Amino acid sequence: MHFRVVAGLYSDISAFRPSDLVHVGAFEIIILICSHYKPIMSTPKIPCPMCKQHDIEEKKLVTLDYEECRVKTADGWVSFKKATEDYLRSHFRSFETKTYKVPRMFIYDHKDDRLNFKCNYEVTDKEVLIDRQQRDAVEKVAQAICRWGETTSEAMFVVSEFRFCNFLKHIDLKSNQVNSTTAVTRSDVHVYSGDHDIVVINLSRGIVICVQVKSIVPASSKKTRRTQLTKSMEQLAKDKVAIKRMNRDLSFVQDMKSVCIAAVPNLDVCHIREVFVCQEHQATTLTADYLENDDIFFRWWEDKLEGFPRKDPPIISADEYCKLSGRYVGLASVMNYRTLPEAISKVGNKIWYRGLILPTPEQKSILDEESGQQKKKILCGDFGTGKSLLLMKKAEQLAKRDKVVVISFSVVSDGSGKAQDEYDNCVDHLKRMTATEVDDQPNLTVTSFLDQLRAVGCRSLCFPENELVCPFQLTPDMLKEVLENTCKQNDGSGGVHFFLDELPLCIAKCENGWSPFEKFCSDRPDMFVWMAFSCCSYALTVGQNYDSLTDLLPSSPLFSISSLSRCMRMTRKGFNLVRAVRKFKGDGHFDLSECDNVIDGPDPKWLEITSCQCGENTSPYECECVGGRRLRNAIGTILKELQGIQGSDIAIVLHDTTTEMNRFLARVVKEACTTLMINCEFKVSSIDMNACSGNSDTDPGITVVDFWSYKGNESKVLIYVDPYGGPIVWNVESRWTGYQDVAGTLSRSIAQIFYITWPAVEQERFLIDLAVQMEKSAPSAPDQLGRDFKLGVARAIRNGRKTRSGMTFMEYLTSEGVITKTAVNEIKEFVRY
């Protein structure tokens, strides 16, 4: 064939002349080009950036007698042993058998703790792109290692982002004088710069694993990739030496084997192959290919540890493991968020703390508007976007010179506009938002709608002539009358400003609409009237935004409208869970706001109680094993994780529907808490329930609430008890409507969410019973707002329980990665500290 002749002619490529191309065809040209390429590949090899040897000087250090050292803690000076070994044994009780991750959660701090109070766009691009990108990469690898450890039951600590300079930073030497110490020179402890991206102390295998993580992205230049890979190997060499030198007094550490791994979780193998990484280091570098799923990562990770099998008994003793690990995760070193309770407590304080809630630029622009634009204001926004915060900030400003009345309408139903005779917890919630105590501001009054109505009277309700009967329908006309009477009570001068929170938008559908209220406002041009509308009453469908509400809002230009779109109240993980709940329901709210909190927070957790042992024919309402055993085990499993959290920081929320269900849930929760010896205070609005006593006189106890009473009871920890296994929704007027708004309730958790459900068989029985009761009790005619609640109430009450692919509500949330299913443990004995 012709191409063979050509190949023979040019076996020596140096003899090839471009003029010879006229003698060959296209296919032969390809052959020649390939032949021409081979000698280039045989040029001297470019060295692998990871093969360079890094010699780290083992500097001489003074060997301190740590038994002579003391550690400064919040409770005063404690011994070195108490701050390290004893702390570890107390707070990580299963350290001999379990995997622990420290820090317990991922929080973006940068270099200034106060950055936690800022929103995303108050952090510079450079800070976000560099610092968060690196921490995201480290967290991704650390969590994968933890999942492996939990799956294989490895006893190990996974410590991430640990700076060398923080090692034993809190120690000082004792002196001969009582309560006196001599400062320890930092060079006596360590002399190395840098940090452990991840260090794994593994008891099961008796090894220390060092992982250096580089957040290199595919778009980075080849030079950058090579440089960062070289640096990773240099830092690994330093990690290995630093561990032994900083723990030079522990002889067993000097004998422990080390495994060093470089990780580039944003790059594939092809990206490091492009920069001439050798095959040996290609195989030992953790890339995105091996992080695609747990099966792939587990096989890769175990291959790297093949030379270090698990030993029984372990190579190092449990006491030795405790001594070494306690130095990193105990109180002697600087380490934020060691345990879940510590993390929840600190996150809760950062998100919600008097005087430290800073307005976002979006909120600040509204507060800084010209006075004329502010007099009559409507605030629209989703949960946690700062509507109530803005009301209170502006009210506090005006109260310096004028009378201001803030009224909460949270006891008025979002769906029907009917007022319930219940205590309004949002009043206390609003008071906590002020920089100065409300009691110290004589011009500022914060009250509930019912309390204000009782204080000034209302002719349309024949009150106070007759007894106030609840529930009753709130109308704009009634609202106008209460405000008028309040003005008259203030010497008739009208010199008072009103800020109305949690108004339900549905009252606009009443006869005459907003007209009476609008006239009241227009007749008082100098009066400030600000209103925040409850997000649950917006009645938006998917694809709509707040512009769709124009017809339901008081008229413009009398009122200017400001829409808030940035949620700051929840952690990012909590926000993602609530968004997924709304997306499942088909609620148009799910894409109206963005989370602007820089705190990721802990993973929401789902616990399913075990099956009933009372027999197949037992009604779930009559189950005798649920309160004292099944639910007890679920709540006990949660509270064992929360050792150290005050009961007042925990709320148990009941997924209430009918009176029968409310009483059932309250009873079984009380039984569970009583058997656990937990203090709890019942604030369930629909029933009368006495508090149950626990084993502490100082802990105020866990608050038990329902949907209504949880408003204003925002807590750091939310335990949601749901016998139905998800939101109950039905189709009314061709759109999805929530009978019980799970999303709205979850949105009030500040730090940690636990979701408890019943087994599927019992869920189904509860739902059938609810459908029957709803059909019997539903009204036969439209109510005052024109909504026929019987339409579709009982029909298809179980609609929306599954996605089109057949997944249940909780399965869907798990598949979206917004909640993690956790096993329920048998709790034989529970002691709350």
CSV table of C-alpha atoms in Angstrom, one decimal, residues 441-719:
chain,number,residue,atom,x,y,z
A,441,GLN,CA,-37.8,53.0,77.0
A,442,PRO,CA,-40.9,54.8,78.4
A,443,ASN,CA,-42.1,55.8,74.9
A,444,LEU,CA,-42.1,52.3,73.5
A,445,THR,CA,-44.9,49.8,74.0
A,446,VAL,CA,-44.7,46.3,72.6
A,447,THR,CA,-48.0,44.3,72.9
A,448,SER,CA,-50.2,41.7,71.3
A,449,PHE,CA,-53.3,42.5,69.2
A,450,LEU,CA,-55.6,40.9,71.7
A,451,ASP,CA,-54.1,42.7,74.7
A,452,GLN,CA,-54.3,46.0,72.8
A,453,LEU,CA,-57.9,45.3,71.9
A,454,ARG,CA,-58.8,44.6,75.5
A,455,ALA,CA,-57.0,47.8,76.6
A,456,VAL,CA,-58.9,50.1,74.2
A,457,GLY,CA,-62.1,48.3,73.3
A,458,CYS,CA,-63.8,47.6,70.0
A,459,ARG,CA,-67.4,48.5,69.1
A,460,SER,CA,-67.6,46.1,66.2
A,461,LEU,CA,-67.1,43.2,68.7
A,462,CYS,CA,-69.4,44.9,71.3
A,463,PHE,CA,-66.4,44.8,73.7
A,464,PRO,CA,-66.0,45.7,76.5
A,465,GLU,CA,-69.8,45.7,76.9
A,466,ASN,CA,-69.9,42.0,76.3
A,467,GLU,CA,-67.3,39.3,76.9
A,468,LEU,CA,-64.7,38.9,74.1
A,469,VAL,CA,-65.4,35.6,72.3
A,470,CYS,CA,-62.7,33.9,70.3
A,471,PRO,CA,-62.0,33.0,67.7
A,472,PHE,CA,-63.3,36.0,65.8
A,473,GLN,CA,-62.6,37.4,62.3
A,474,LEU,CA,-60.1,40.2,62.1
A,475,THR,CA,-61.0,42.8,59.4
A,476,PRO,CA,-59.3,46.0,58.3
A,477,ASP,CA,-62.2,48.0,59.7
A,478,MET,CA,-61.6,46.4,63.1
A,479,LEU,CA,-57.9,47.2,62.8
A,480,LYS,CA,-58.7,50.8,62.1
A,481,GLU,CA,-60.9,51.1,65.1
A,482,VAL,CA,-58.3,49.6,67.5
A,483,LEU,CA,-55.7,52.1,66.2
A,484,GLU,CA,-58.2,55.0,66.5
A,485,ASN,CA,-59.0,54.1,70.1
A,486,THR,CA,-55.3,53.8,70.9
A,487,CYS,CA,-54.8,57.4,69.6
A,488,LYS,CA,-57.7,58.7,71.7
A,489,GLN,CA,-56.2,57.0,74.7
A,490,ASN,CA,-53.0,59.0,74.2
A,491,ASP,CA,-54.7,62.3,75.0
A,492,GLY,CA,-56.5,62.4,71.6
A,493,SER,CA,-53.4,64.0,70.1
A,494,GLY,CA,-52.8,61.3,67.6
A,495,GLY,CA,-49.1,61.7,68.4
A,496,VAL,CA,-48.4,58.0,68.3
A,497,HIS,CA,-46.8,55.8,65.6
A,498,PHE,CA,-47.8,52.2,64.9
A,499,PHE,CA,-45.7,49.2,63.8
A,500,LEU,CA,-47.8,46.1,63.0
A,501,ASP,CA,-46.1,42.7,62.8
A,502,GLU,CA,-47.3,39.4,61.4
A,503,LEU,CA,-50.4,40.8,59.7
A,504,PRO,CA,-52.2,38.1,57.6
A,505,LEU,CA,-52.7,39.3,54.1
A,506,CYS,CA,-55.9,37.3,53.7
A,507,ILE,CA,-57.9,40.0,55.6
A,508,ALA,CA,-57.8,42.1,52.4
A,509,LYS,CA,-60.5,39.8,51.1
A,510,CYS,CA,-63.0,41.1,53.7
A,511,GLU,CA,-65.9,43.3,52.8
A,512,ASN,CA,-64.7,46.9,52.0
A,513,GLY,CA,-61.1,45.6,51.8
A,514,TRP,CA,-58.5,48.1,53.1
A,515,SER,CA,-60.6,51.2,52.5
A,516,PRO,CA,-61.4,52.0,56.1
A,517,PHE,CA,-57.8,51.5,57.2
A,518,GLU,CA,-56.4,53.5,54.3
A,519,LYS,CA,-58.6,56.5,55.2
A,520,PHE,CA,-57.4,56.3,58.8
A,521,CYS,CA,-53.8,56.4,57.5
A,522,SER,CA,-54.3,59.2,54.9
A,523,ASP,CA,-56.0,61.4,57.5
A,524,ARG,CA,-52.8,61.3,59.6
A,525,PRO,CA,-49.9,62.2,57.2
A,526,ASP,CA,-47.4,62.7,60.0
A,527,MET,CA,-48.0,59.3,61.6
A,528,PHE,CA,-45.7,56.4,60.9
A,529,VAL,CA,-47.5,53.2,60.1
A,530,TRP,CA,-45.3,50.3,59.2
A,531,MET,CA,-46.7,46.8,58.5
A,532,ALA,CA,-45.0,43.5,58.0
A,533,PHE,CA,-47.1,40.8,56.4
A,534,SER,CA,-46.9,37.2,57.4
A,535,CYS,CA,-45.2,35.2,54.6
A,536,CYS,CA,-47.5,32.2,55.0
A,537,SER,CA,-50.5,34.3,53.9
A,538,TYR,CA,-49.1,35.5,50.6
A,539,ALA,CA,-50.8,32.8,48.6
A,540,LEU,CA,-48.2,32.7,45.8
A,541,THR,CA,-47.9,29.9,43.3
A,542,VAL,CA,-44.7,28.7,41.7
A,543,GLY,CA,-43.2,31.4,39.5
A,544,GLN,CA,-44.9,34.3,41.1
A,545,ASN,CA,-43.2,37.0,43.1
A,546,TYR,CA,-44.3,39.8,45.5
A,547,ASP,CA,-45.5,41.9,42.5
A,548,SER,CA,-48.5,39.5,42.3
A,549,LEU,CA,-49.7,40.8,45.7
A,550,THR,CA,-50.4,44.4,44.6
A,551,ASP,CA,-54.2,43.9,44.5
A,552,LEU,CA,-54.2,42.6,48.1
A,553,LEU,CA,-52.0,45.3,49.6
A,554,PRO,CA,-53.1,48.7,50.8
A,555,SER,CA,-53.0,51.2,48.0
A,556,SER,CA,-50.0,52.9,46.6
A,557,PRO,CA,-48.7,55.7,46.6
A,558,LEU,CA,-50.0,56.0,50.2
A,559,PHE,CA,-47.9,53.0,51.2
A,560,SER,CA,-44.4,52.4,49.8
A,561,ILE,CA,-43.5,48.7,49.5
A,562,SER,CA,-40.1,47.2,50.3
A,563,SER,CA,-39.4,43.6,49.6
A,564,LEU,CA,-36.7,41.7,51.6
A,565,SER,CA,-35.0,38.8,49.9
A,566,ARG,CA,-32.1,37.8,52.2
A,567,CYS,CA,-32.6,35.3,55.1
A,568,MET,CA,-30.2,35.9,58.0
A,569,ARG,CA,-32.0,34.1,60.9
A,570,MET,CA,-31.3,30.5,59.9
A,571,THR,CA,-28.0,28.7,59.3
A,572,ARG,CA,-27.3,27.8,55.7
A,573,LYS,CA,-28.1,24.1,56.2
A,574,GLY,CA,-31.4,24.9,58.0
A,575,PHE,CA,-32.3,27.3,55.2
A,576,ASN,CA,-31.7,24.6,52.6
A,577,LEU,CA,-33.9,22.1,54.5
A,578,VAL,CA,-36.8,24.6,54.6
A,579,ARG,CA,-36.4,25.5,51.0
A,580,ALA,CA,-36.6,21.7,50.1
A,581,VAL,CA,-39.7,21.3,52.2
A,582,ARG,CA,-41.4,24.1,50.3
A,583,LYS,CA,-40.2,22.8,47.0
A,584,PHE,CA,-41.7,19.4,47.8
A,585,LYS,CA,-45.0,21.0,48.5
A,586,GLY,CA,-45.0,23.0,45.3
A,587,ASP,CA,-45.0,26.2,47.4
A,588,GLY,CA,-44.2,29.3,45.3
A,589,HIS,CA,-42.1,30.7,48.2
A,590,PHE,CA,-39.2,28.3,47.8
A,591,ASP,CA,-37.2,30.4,45.4
A,592,LEU,CA,-38.1,33.9,46.7
A,593,SER,CA,-35.2,34.4,49.1
A,594,GLU,CA,-31.6,33.5,49.5
A,595,CYS,CA,-29.7,32.6,52.6
A,596,ASP,CA,-27.2,35.3,53.4
A,597,ASN,CA,-25.8,33.8,56.6
A,598,VAL,CA,-22.1,32.9,56.5
A,599,ILE,CA,-22.7,30.2,59.1
A,600,ASP,CA,-23.3,26.7,57.7
A,601,GLY,CA,-24.4,25.2,61.0
A,602,PRO,CA,-25.0,21.5,61.9
A,603,ASP,CA,-26.7,18.9,59.7
A,604,PRO,CA,-30.5,18.5,60.3
A,605,LYS,CA,-31.2,15.0,61.5
A,606,TRP,CA,-34.2,12.7,61.0
A,607,LEU,CA,-35.1,9.9,63.5
A,608,GLU,CA,-37.8,7.4,62.9
A,609,ILE,CA,-39.1,5.7,66.1
A,610,THR,CA,-39.3,1.9,66.2
A,611,SER,CA,-42.4,-0.1,65.4
A,612,CYS,CA,-45.2,-0.6,67.9
A,613,GLN,CA,-45.0,-3.9,69.9
A,614,CYS,CA,-48.6,-3.7,71.2
A,615,GLY,CA,-50.1,-5.8,68.4
A,616,GLU,CA,-51.3,-5.2,64.8
A,617,ASN,CA,-54.9,-4.2,65.8
A,618,THR,CA,-53.9,-1.6,68.3
A,619,SER,CA,-54.8,2.0,67.4
A,620,PRO,CA,-51.7,4.2,67.2
A,621,TYR,CA,-53.5,6.5,69.6
A,622,GLU,CA,-53.8,3.6,72.2
A,623,CYS,CA,-50.2,2.4,71.8
A,624,GLU,CA,-48.8,1.7,75.3
A,625,CYS,CA,-45.2,1.5,74.3
A,626,VAL,CA,-44.8,4.8,72.4
A,627,GLY,CA,-44.3,7.3,75.2
A,628,GLY,CA,-42.3,5.3,77.8
A,629,ARG,CA,-40.1,3.5,75.3
A,630,ARG,CA,-40.2,4.3,71.6
A,631,LEU,CA,-40.5,8.1,71.7
A,632,ARG,CA,-38.4,8.1,74.9
A,633,ASN,CA,-35.5,6.4,73.0
A,634,ALA,CA,-35.7,8.9,70.1
A,635,ILE,CA,-35.7,12.0,72.4
A,636,GLY,CA,-33.1,10.3,74.6
A,637,THR,CA,-30.8,9.7,71.6
A,638,ILE,CA,-31.0,13.4,70.7
A,639,LEU,CA,-30.5,14.6,74.3
A,640,LYS,CA,-27.4,12.4,74.7
A,641,GLU,CA,-25.9,14.4,71.8
A,642,LEU,CA,-26.8,17.6,73.5
A,643,GLN,CA,-25.1,17.2,76.8
A,644,GLY,CA,-24.3,20.6,78.1
A,645,ILE,CA,-27.1,22.5,76.3
A,646,GLN,CA,-29.5,24.2,78.6
A,647,GLY,CA,-33.1,23.0,78.4
A,648,SER,CA,-34.3,26.5,77.8
A,649,ASP,CA,-32.4,26.4,74.5
A,650,ILE,CA,-34.4,23.4,73.3
A,651,ALA,CA,-38.0,23.4,72.0
A,652,ILE,CA,-40.1,20.3,71.2
A,653,VAL,CA,-42.7,21.2,68.7
A,654,LEU,CA,-45.8,19.1,68.2
A,655,HIS,CA,-47.2,18.7,64.7
A,656,ASP,CA,-50.7,19.5,65.9
A,657,THR,CA,-54.0,19.0,63.9
A,658,THR,CA,-57.0,17.9,65.8
A,659,THR,CA,-57.6,18.2,69.6
A,660,GLU,CA,-57.3,14.4,69.8
A,661,MET,CA,-53.9,14.5,68.2
A,662,ASN,CA,-52.7,17.4,70.3
A,663,ARG,CA,-53.6,15.6,73.5
A,664,PHE,CA,-52.1,12.4,72.3
A,665,LEU,CA,-48.8,14.0,71.3
A,666,ALA,CA,-48.6,16.1,74.5
A,667,ARG,CA,-49.3,13.0,76.6
A,668,VAL,CA,-46.6,10.8,75.0
A,669,VAL,CA,-44.0,13.6,75.0
A,670,LYS,CA,-44.7,14.1,78.7
A,671,GLU,CA,-44.3,10.3,79.3
A,672,ALA,CA,-41.0,10.3,77.4
A,673,CYS,CA,-39.6,13.3,79.3
A,674,THR,CA,-40.8,12.0,82.7
A,675,THR,CA,-39.1,8.6,82.2
A,676,LEU,CA,-35.9,10.5,81.1
A,677,MET,CA,-36.1,12.7,84.2
A,678,ILE,CA,-36.2,15.8,82.0
A,679,ASN,CA,-37.6,19.2,83.1
A,680,CYS,CA,-40.2,20.4,80.5
A,681,GLU,CA,-42.6,23.3,80.4
A,682,PHE,CA,-45.8,22.8,78.3
A,683,LYS,CA,-47.0,25.8,76.3
A,684,VAL,CA,-49.3,23.9,74.0
A,685,SER,CA,-52.1,26.4,73.3
A,686,SER,CA,-54.9,23.9,72.6
A,687,ILE,CA,-54.7,21.9,75.9
A,688,ASP,CA,-54.0,22.3,79.5
A,689,MET,CA,-50.9,20.4,80.5
A,690,ASN,CA,-48.8,20.6,83.7
A,691,ALA,CA,-45.1,20.7,83.5
A,692,CYS,CA,-43.2,17.6,84.4
A,693,SER,CA,-40.2,17.7,86.8
A,694,GLY,CA,-36.8,16.4,86.0
A,695,ASN,CA,-33.6,16.0,88.0
A,696,SER,CA,-32.4,19.6,88.2
A,697,ASP,CA,-33.7,22.6,90.1
A,698,THR,CA,-31.5,25.1,88.1
A,699,ASP,CA,-32.3,24.1,84.5
A,700,PRO,CA,-35.6,25.9,83.5
A,701,GLY,CA,-36.4,22.9,81.3
A,702,ILE,CA,-37.3,22.1,77.7
A,703,THR,CA,-40.2,24.1,76.2
A,704,VAL,CA,-43.0,21.9,74.6
A,705,VAL,CA,-45.1,23.9,72.1
A,706,ASP,CA,-47.4,23.5,69.1
A,707,PHE,CA,-47.5,25.4,65.9
A,708,TRP,CA,-49.2,28.4,67.4
A,709,SER,CA,-47.2,28.8,70.6
A,710,TYR,CA,-43.8,28.2,68.8
A,711,LYS,CA,-44.1,31.6,67.1
A,712,GLY,CA,-41.8,33.8,69.2
A,713,ASN,CA,-40.2,30.8,71.0
A,714,GLU,CA,-37.3,30.6,68.5
A,715,SER,CA,-34.8,28.2,70.0
A,716,LYS,CA,-31.3,27.0,69.3
A,717,VAL,CA,-32.5,23.4,69.0
A,718,LEU,CA,-35.8,22.3,67.5
A,719,ILE,CA,-37.1,18.8,68.0
